[in-house]
Coordinates of C-alpha atoms and ligand atoms in Angstrom, one line a residue:
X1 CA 87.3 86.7 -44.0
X2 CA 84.1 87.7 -42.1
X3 CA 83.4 87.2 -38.8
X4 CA 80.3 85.4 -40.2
X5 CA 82.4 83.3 -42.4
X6 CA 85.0 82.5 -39.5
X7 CA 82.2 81.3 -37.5
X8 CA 80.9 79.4 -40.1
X9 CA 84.2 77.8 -40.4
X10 CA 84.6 77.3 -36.9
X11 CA 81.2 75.3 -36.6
X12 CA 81.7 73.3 -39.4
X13 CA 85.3 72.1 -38.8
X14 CA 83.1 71.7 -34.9
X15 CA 80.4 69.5 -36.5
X16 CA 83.2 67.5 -38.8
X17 CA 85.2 66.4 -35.7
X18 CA 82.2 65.1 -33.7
X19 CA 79.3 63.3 -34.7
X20 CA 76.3 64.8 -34.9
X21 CA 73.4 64.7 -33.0
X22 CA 71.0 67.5 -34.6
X23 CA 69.6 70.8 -33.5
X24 CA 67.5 72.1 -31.2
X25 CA 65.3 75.1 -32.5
X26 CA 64.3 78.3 -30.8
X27 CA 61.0 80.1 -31.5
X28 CA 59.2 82.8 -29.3
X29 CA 56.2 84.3 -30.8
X30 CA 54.4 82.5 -33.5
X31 CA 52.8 85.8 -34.9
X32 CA 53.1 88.3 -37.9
X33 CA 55.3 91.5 -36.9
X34 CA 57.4 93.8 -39.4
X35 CA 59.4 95.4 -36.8
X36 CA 61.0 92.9 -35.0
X37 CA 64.8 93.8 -33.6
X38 CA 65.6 90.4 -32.1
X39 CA 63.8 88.5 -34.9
X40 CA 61.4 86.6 -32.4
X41 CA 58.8 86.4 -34.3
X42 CA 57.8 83.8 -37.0
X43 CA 54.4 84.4 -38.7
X44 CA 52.0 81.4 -38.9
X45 CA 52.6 80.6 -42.4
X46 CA 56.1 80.5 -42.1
X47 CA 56.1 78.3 -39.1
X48 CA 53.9 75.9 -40.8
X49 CA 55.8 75.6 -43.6
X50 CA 58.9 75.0 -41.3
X51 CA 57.0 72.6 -39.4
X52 CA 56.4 70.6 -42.8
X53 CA 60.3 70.5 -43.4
X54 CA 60.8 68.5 -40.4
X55 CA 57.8 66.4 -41.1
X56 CA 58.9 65.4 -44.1
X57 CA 62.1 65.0 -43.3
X58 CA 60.7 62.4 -39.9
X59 CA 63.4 64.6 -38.1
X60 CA 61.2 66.0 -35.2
X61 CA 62.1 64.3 -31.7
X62 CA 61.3 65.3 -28.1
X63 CA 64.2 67.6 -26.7
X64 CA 64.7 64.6 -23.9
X65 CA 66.3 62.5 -26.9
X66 CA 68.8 64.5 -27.0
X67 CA 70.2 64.3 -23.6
X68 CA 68.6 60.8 -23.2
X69 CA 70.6 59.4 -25.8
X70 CA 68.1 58.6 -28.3
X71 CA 69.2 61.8 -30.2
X72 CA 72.7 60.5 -31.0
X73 CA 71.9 59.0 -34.4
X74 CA 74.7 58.5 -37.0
X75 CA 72.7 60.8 -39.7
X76 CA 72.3 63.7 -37.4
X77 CA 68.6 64.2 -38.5
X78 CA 67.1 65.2 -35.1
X79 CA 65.9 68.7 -34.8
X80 CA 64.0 69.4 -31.3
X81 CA 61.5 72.2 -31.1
X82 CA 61.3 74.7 -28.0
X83 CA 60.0 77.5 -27.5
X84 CA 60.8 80.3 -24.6
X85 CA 59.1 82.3 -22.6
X86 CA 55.0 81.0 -23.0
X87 CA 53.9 84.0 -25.2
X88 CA 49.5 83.2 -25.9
X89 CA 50.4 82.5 -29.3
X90 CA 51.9 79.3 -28.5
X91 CA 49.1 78.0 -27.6
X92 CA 46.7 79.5 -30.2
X93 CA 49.3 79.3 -33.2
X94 CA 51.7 77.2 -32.9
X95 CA 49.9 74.0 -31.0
X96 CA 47.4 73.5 -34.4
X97 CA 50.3 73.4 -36.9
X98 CA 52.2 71.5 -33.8
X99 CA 49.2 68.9 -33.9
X100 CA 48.7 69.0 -38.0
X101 CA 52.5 67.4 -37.8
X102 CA 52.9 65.3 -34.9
X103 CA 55.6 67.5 -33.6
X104 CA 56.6 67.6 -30.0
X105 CA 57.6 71.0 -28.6
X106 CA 59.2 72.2 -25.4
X107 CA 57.4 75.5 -24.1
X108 CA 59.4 76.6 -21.3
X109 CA 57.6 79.1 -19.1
X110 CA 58.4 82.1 -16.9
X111 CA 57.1 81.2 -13.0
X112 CA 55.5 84.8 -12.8
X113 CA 54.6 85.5 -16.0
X114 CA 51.4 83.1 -15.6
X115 CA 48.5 85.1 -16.0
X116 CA 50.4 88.3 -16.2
X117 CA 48.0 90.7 -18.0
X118 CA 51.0 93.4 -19.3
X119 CA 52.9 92.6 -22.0
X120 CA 56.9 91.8 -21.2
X121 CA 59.4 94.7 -20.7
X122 CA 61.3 94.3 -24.2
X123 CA 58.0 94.0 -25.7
X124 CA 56.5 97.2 -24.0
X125 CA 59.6 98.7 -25.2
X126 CA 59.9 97.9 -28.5
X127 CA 56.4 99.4 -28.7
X128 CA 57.5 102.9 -27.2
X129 CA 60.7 103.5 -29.3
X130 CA 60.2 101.6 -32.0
X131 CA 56.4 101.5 -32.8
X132 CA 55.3 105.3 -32.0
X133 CA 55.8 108.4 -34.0
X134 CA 57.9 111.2 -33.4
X135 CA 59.3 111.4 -30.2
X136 CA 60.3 114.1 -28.1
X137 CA 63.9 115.2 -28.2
X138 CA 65.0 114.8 -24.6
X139 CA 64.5 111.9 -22.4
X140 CA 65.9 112.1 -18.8
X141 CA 65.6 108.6 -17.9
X142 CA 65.9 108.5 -14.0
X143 CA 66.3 104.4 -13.9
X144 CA 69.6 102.5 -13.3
X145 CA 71.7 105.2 -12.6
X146 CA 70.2 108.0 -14.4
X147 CA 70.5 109.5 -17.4
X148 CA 69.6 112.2 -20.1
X149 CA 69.2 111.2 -23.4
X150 CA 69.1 113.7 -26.6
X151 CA 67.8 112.3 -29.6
X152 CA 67.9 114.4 -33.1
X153 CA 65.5 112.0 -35.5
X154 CA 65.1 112.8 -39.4
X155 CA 62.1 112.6 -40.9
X156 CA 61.3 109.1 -42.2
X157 CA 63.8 107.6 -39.3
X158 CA 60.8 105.7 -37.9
X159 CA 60.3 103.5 -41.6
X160 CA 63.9 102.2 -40.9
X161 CA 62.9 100.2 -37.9
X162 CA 60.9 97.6 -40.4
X163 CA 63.1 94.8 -40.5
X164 CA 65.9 96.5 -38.0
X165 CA 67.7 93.8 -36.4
X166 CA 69.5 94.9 -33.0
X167 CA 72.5 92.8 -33.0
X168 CA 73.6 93.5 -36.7
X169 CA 76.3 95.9 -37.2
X170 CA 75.3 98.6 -39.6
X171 CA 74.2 102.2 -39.3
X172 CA 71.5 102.8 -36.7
X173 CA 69.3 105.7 -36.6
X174 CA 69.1 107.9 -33.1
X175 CA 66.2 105.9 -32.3
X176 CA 67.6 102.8 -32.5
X177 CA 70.8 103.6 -30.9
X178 CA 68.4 104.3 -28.1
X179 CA 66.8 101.4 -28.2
X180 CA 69.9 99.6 -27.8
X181 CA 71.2 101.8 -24.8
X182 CA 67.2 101.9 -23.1
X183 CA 67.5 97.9 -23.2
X184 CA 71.0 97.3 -22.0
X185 CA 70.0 99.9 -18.8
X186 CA 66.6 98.0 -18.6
X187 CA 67.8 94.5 -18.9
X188 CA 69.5 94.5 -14.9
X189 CA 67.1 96.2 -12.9
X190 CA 64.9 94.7 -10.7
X191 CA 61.3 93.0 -12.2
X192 CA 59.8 95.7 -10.5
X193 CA 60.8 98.4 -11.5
X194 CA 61.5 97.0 -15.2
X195 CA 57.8 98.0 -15.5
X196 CA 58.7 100.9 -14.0
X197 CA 60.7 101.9 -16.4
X198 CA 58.6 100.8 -19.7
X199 CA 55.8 102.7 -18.3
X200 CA 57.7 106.0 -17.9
X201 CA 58.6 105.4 -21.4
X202 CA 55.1 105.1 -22.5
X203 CA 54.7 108.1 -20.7
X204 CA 57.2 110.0 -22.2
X205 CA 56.8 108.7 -25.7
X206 CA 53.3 109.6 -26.0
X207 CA 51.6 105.9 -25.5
X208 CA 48.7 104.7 -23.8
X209 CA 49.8 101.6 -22.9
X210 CA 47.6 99.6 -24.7
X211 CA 48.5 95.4 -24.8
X212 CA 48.2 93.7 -27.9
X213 CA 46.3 90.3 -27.5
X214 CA 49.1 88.1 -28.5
X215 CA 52.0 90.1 -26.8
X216 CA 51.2 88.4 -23.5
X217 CA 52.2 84.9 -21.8
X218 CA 49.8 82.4 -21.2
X219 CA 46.8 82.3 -18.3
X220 CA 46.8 79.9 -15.8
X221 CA 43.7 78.4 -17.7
X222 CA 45.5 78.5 -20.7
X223 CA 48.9 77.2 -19.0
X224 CA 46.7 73.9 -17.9
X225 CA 45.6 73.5 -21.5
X226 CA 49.4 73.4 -22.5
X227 CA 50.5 71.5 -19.5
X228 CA 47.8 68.5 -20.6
X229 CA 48.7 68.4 -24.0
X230 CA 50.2 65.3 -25.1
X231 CA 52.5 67.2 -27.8
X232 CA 53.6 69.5 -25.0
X233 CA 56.7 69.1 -22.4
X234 CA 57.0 72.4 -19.9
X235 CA 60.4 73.7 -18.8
X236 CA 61.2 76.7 -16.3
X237 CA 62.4 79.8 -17.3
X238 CA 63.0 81.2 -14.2
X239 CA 61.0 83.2 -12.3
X240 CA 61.2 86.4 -13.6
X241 CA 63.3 86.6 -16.9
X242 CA 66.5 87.5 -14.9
X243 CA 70.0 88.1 -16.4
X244 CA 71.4 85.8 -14.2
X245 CA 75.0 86.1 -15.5
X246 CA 74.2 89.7 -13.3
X247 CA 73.1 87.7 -10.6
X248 CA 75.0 86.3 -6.9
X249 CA 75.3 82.6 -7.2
X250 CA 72.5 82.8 -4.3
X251 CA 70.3 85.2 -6.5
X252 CA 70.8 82.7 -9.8
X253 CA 69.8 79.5 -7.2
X254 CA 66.4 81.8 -6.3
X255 CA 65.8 82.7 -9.2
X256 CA 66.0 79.4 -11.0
X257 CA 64.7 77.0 -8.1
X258 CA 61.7 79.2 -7.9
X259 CA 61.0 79.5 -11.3
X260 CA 61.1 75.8 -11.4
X261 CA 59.1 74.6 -8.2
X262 CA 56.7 77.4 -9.6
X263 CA 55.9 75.6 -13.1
X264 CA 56.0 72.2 -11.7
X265 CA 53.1 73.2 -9.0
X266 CA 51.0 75.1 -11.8
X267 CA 51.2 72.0 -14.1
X268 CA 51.2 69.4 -11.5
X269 CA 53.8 67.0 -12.3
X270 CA 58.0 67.0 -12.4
X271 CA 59.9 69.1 -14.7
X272 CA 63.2 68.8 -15.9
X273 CA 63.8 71.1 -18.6
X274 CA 65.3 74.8 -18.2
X275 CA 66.2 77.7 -20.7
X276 CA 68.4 80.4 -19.6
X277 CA 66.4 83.9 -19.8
X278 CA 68.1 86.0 -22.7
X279 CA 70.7 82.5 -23.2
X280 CA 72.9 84.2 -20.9
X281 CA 74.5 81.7 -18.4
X282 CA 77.6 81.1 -16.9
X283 CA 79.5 78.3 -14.4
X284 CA 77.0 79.7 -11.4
X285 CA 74.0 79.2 -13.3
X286 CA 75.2 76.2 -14.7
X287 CA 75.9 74.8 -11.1
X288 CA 72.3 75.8 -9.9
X289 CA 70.6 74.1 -12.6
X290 CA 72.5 70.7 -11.6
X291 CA 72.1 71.4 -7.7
X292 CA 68.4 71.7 -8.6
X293 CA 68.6 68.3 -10.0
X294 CA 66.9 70.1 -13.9
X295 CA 68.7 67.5 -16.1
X296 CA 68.3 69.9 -19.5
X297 CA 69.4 73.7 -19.6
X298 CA 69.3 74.7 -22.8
X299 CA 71.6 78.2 -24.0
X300 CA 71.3 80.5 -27.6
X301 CA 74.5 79.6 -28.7
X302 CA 73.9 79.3 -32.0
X303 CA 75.2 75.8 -33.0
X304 CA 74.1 72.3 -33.6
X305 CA 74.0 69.8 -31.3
X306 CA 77.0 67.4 -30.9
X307 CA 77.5 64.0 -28.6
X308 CA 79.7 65.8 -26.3
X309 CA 77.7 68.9 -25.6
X310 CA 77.3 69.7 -21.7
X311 CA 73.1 68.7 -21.2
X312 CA 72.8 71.7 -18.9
X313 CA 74.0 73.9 -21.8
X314 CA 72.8 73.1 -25.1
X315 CA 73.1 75.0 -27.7
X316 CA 69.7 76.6 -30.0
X317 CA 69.1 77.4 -32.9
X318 CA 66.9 80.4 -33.6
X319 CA 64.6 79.9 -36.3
X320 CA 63.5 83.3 -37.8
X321 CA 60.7 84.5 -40.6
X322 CA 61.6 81.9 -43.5
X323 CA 59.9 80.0 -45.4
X324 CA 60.2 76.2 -46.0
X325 CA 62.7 76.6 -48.7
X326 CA 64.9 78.7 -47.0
X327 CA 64.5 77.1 -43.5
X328 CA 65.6 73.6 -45.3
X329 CA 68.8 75.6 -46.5
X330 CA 69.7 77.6 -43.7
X331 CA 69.7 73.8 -41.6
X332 CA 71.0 72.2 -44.2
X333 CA 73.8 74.7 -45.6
X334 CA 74.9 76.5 -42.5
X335 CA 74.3 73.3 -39.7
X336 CA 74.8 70.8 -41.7
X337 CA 71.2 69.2 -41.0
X338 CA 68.2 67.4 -43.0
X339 CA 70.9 67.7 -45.7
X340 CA 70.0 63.7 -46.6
X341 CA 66.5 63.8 -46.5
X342 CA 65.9 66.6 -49.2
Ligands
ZN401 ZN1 63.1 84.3 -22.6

């Protein structure tokens, strides 16, 4: 047996014993990109086809039914919508097909990422490993605690990085292995010098670093627009896409409490809702969100919904490039939801 398949089995004995409530769904960038390691992006076509699933299925509910209650339905046809991290194209992509449904969405929004004009640190360095042409052979990357990297490409290494996914197992090229190790180093420094680092790797791989109009998060004029919409609920993200399971229980508390007051002041009214940067969270985290009085926290454990589930950790659903056919059968085969309605 797999690991897939033991998962599998593991959720769906999971989702036999309890009732079902539904599943939440996690998006990122509504947007059109071949090379795309954490499969974050879901082109417009797709997500409006995905969109119509859940229309036609009358599944699509406001993530507060599901911890209010209102989500615990015998049928298990609820399926939430959220997105992380407030990327442009949220507003520009997503909201039309959003509005062409009637489907509420959660957007929940990085406190210092408002109005940033660079594009995020994954995204700047996705473009200098993975997006550039060849690459010189040694990189002595002085961030973190230092280190040399050698990398020995073959020709036609940089074609494999079109539909690469990170997180499978599988043979990697140099490049990607870099990738890998460049993003684990990256991932727990300081905000600060995260740009720090991207930019030295612009540097070295032979990039101006030139931001793509979609591959930035949303402008405080544009962040109003979103906070007034009637489709739209705002949740925190913390203040600056931390790692927070790398964090002091006093760091975590900043982090998140700030993030919070931070998108509540920008849109003017209270927030409750929280994602955990990069779904990584633990009993600190967890402890903040409740001291901080945020009633949903949602995770990226990849499971659906039950009765029982913790509100301050709720499981997600990534929803990847598919379209409607295949999104209906991925919820209905593998999560056991919208099965009824088709
Ligand atoms: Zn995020």
């Amino acid at each position: 047996m797999s690991r897939a398949d033991a998962l599998l089995g593991a959720l769906r004995r999971r989702t036999r014993k309890h009732r079902r409530r539904g599943g939440i769904l996690m998006y990122h960038c509504i947007t059109e990109e071949s090379v795309d390691p954490w499969a974050i992006c879901v082109s417009p076509q797709a997500f409006d086809e995905q969109m119509a699933v859940l229309a036609q299925a009358r599944a699509a509910v406001d993530l507060a039914d599901f911890a209010g209650g209102a989500g615990r339905t015998r049928s298990g046809d609820r399926v939430a919508v959220t997105f992380d991290d407030g990327y442009v194209d949220n507003l520009t992509a997503a909201l039309p097909v959003l509005e062409k449904y009637e489907i509420p969405a959660t957007i929940f929004v990085i406190g210092h990422a408002v109005g940033r004009t660079r594009e995020f640190w994954w995204d700047a360095l996705h473009s200098a490993l993975l997006g550039s042409g060849p690459l010189p052979q040694v990189l002595d990357f002085p961030f973190g605690e230092g280190r040399v990297f050698t990398l020995e490409e073959k020709p036609g290494d940089s074609a494999a990085n079109i539909g690469w996914r990170a997180d499978d197992a599988g043979e990697d090229t140099p490049r990607q292995r870099l990738f890998r190790e460049l993003w684990d180093i990256i991932v727990v420094l300081e905000p600060a010098e995260q740009d720090e680092a991207t930019d030295f790797l612009m540097e070295w791989a032979g990039h101006v670093p030139a931001t793509p109009p979609s591959r930035v998060a949303v402008d405080a004029e544009q962040f109003a627009r979103i906070a007034e919409h009637p489709l739209i609920s705002l949740g925190s993200h913390t203040l600056d896409h931390v790692s927070l399971t790398d964090l002091s229980p006093q760091r975590q508390h900043t982090q998140i409490g700030a993030g919070h007051r931070m998108i509540e002041e920008l849109s003017g009214r209270p927030v409750t809702r929280f994602s955990y940067p990069y779904g990584r969270f633990d009993d600190g985290a967890r402890t903040a969100v409740r001291d901080l009085g945020i009633d949903i926290a949602c995770t990226s454990v990849p499971l659906p919904t039950i009765v029982d589930d913790d509100p301050r950790a709720l499981p997600r659903l990534q929803a990847t490039e598919m379209n409607g056919d295949r999104f209906a059968r991925w919820l209905g085969e593998d999560y056991g939801l919208l099965s009824r309605s088709r």
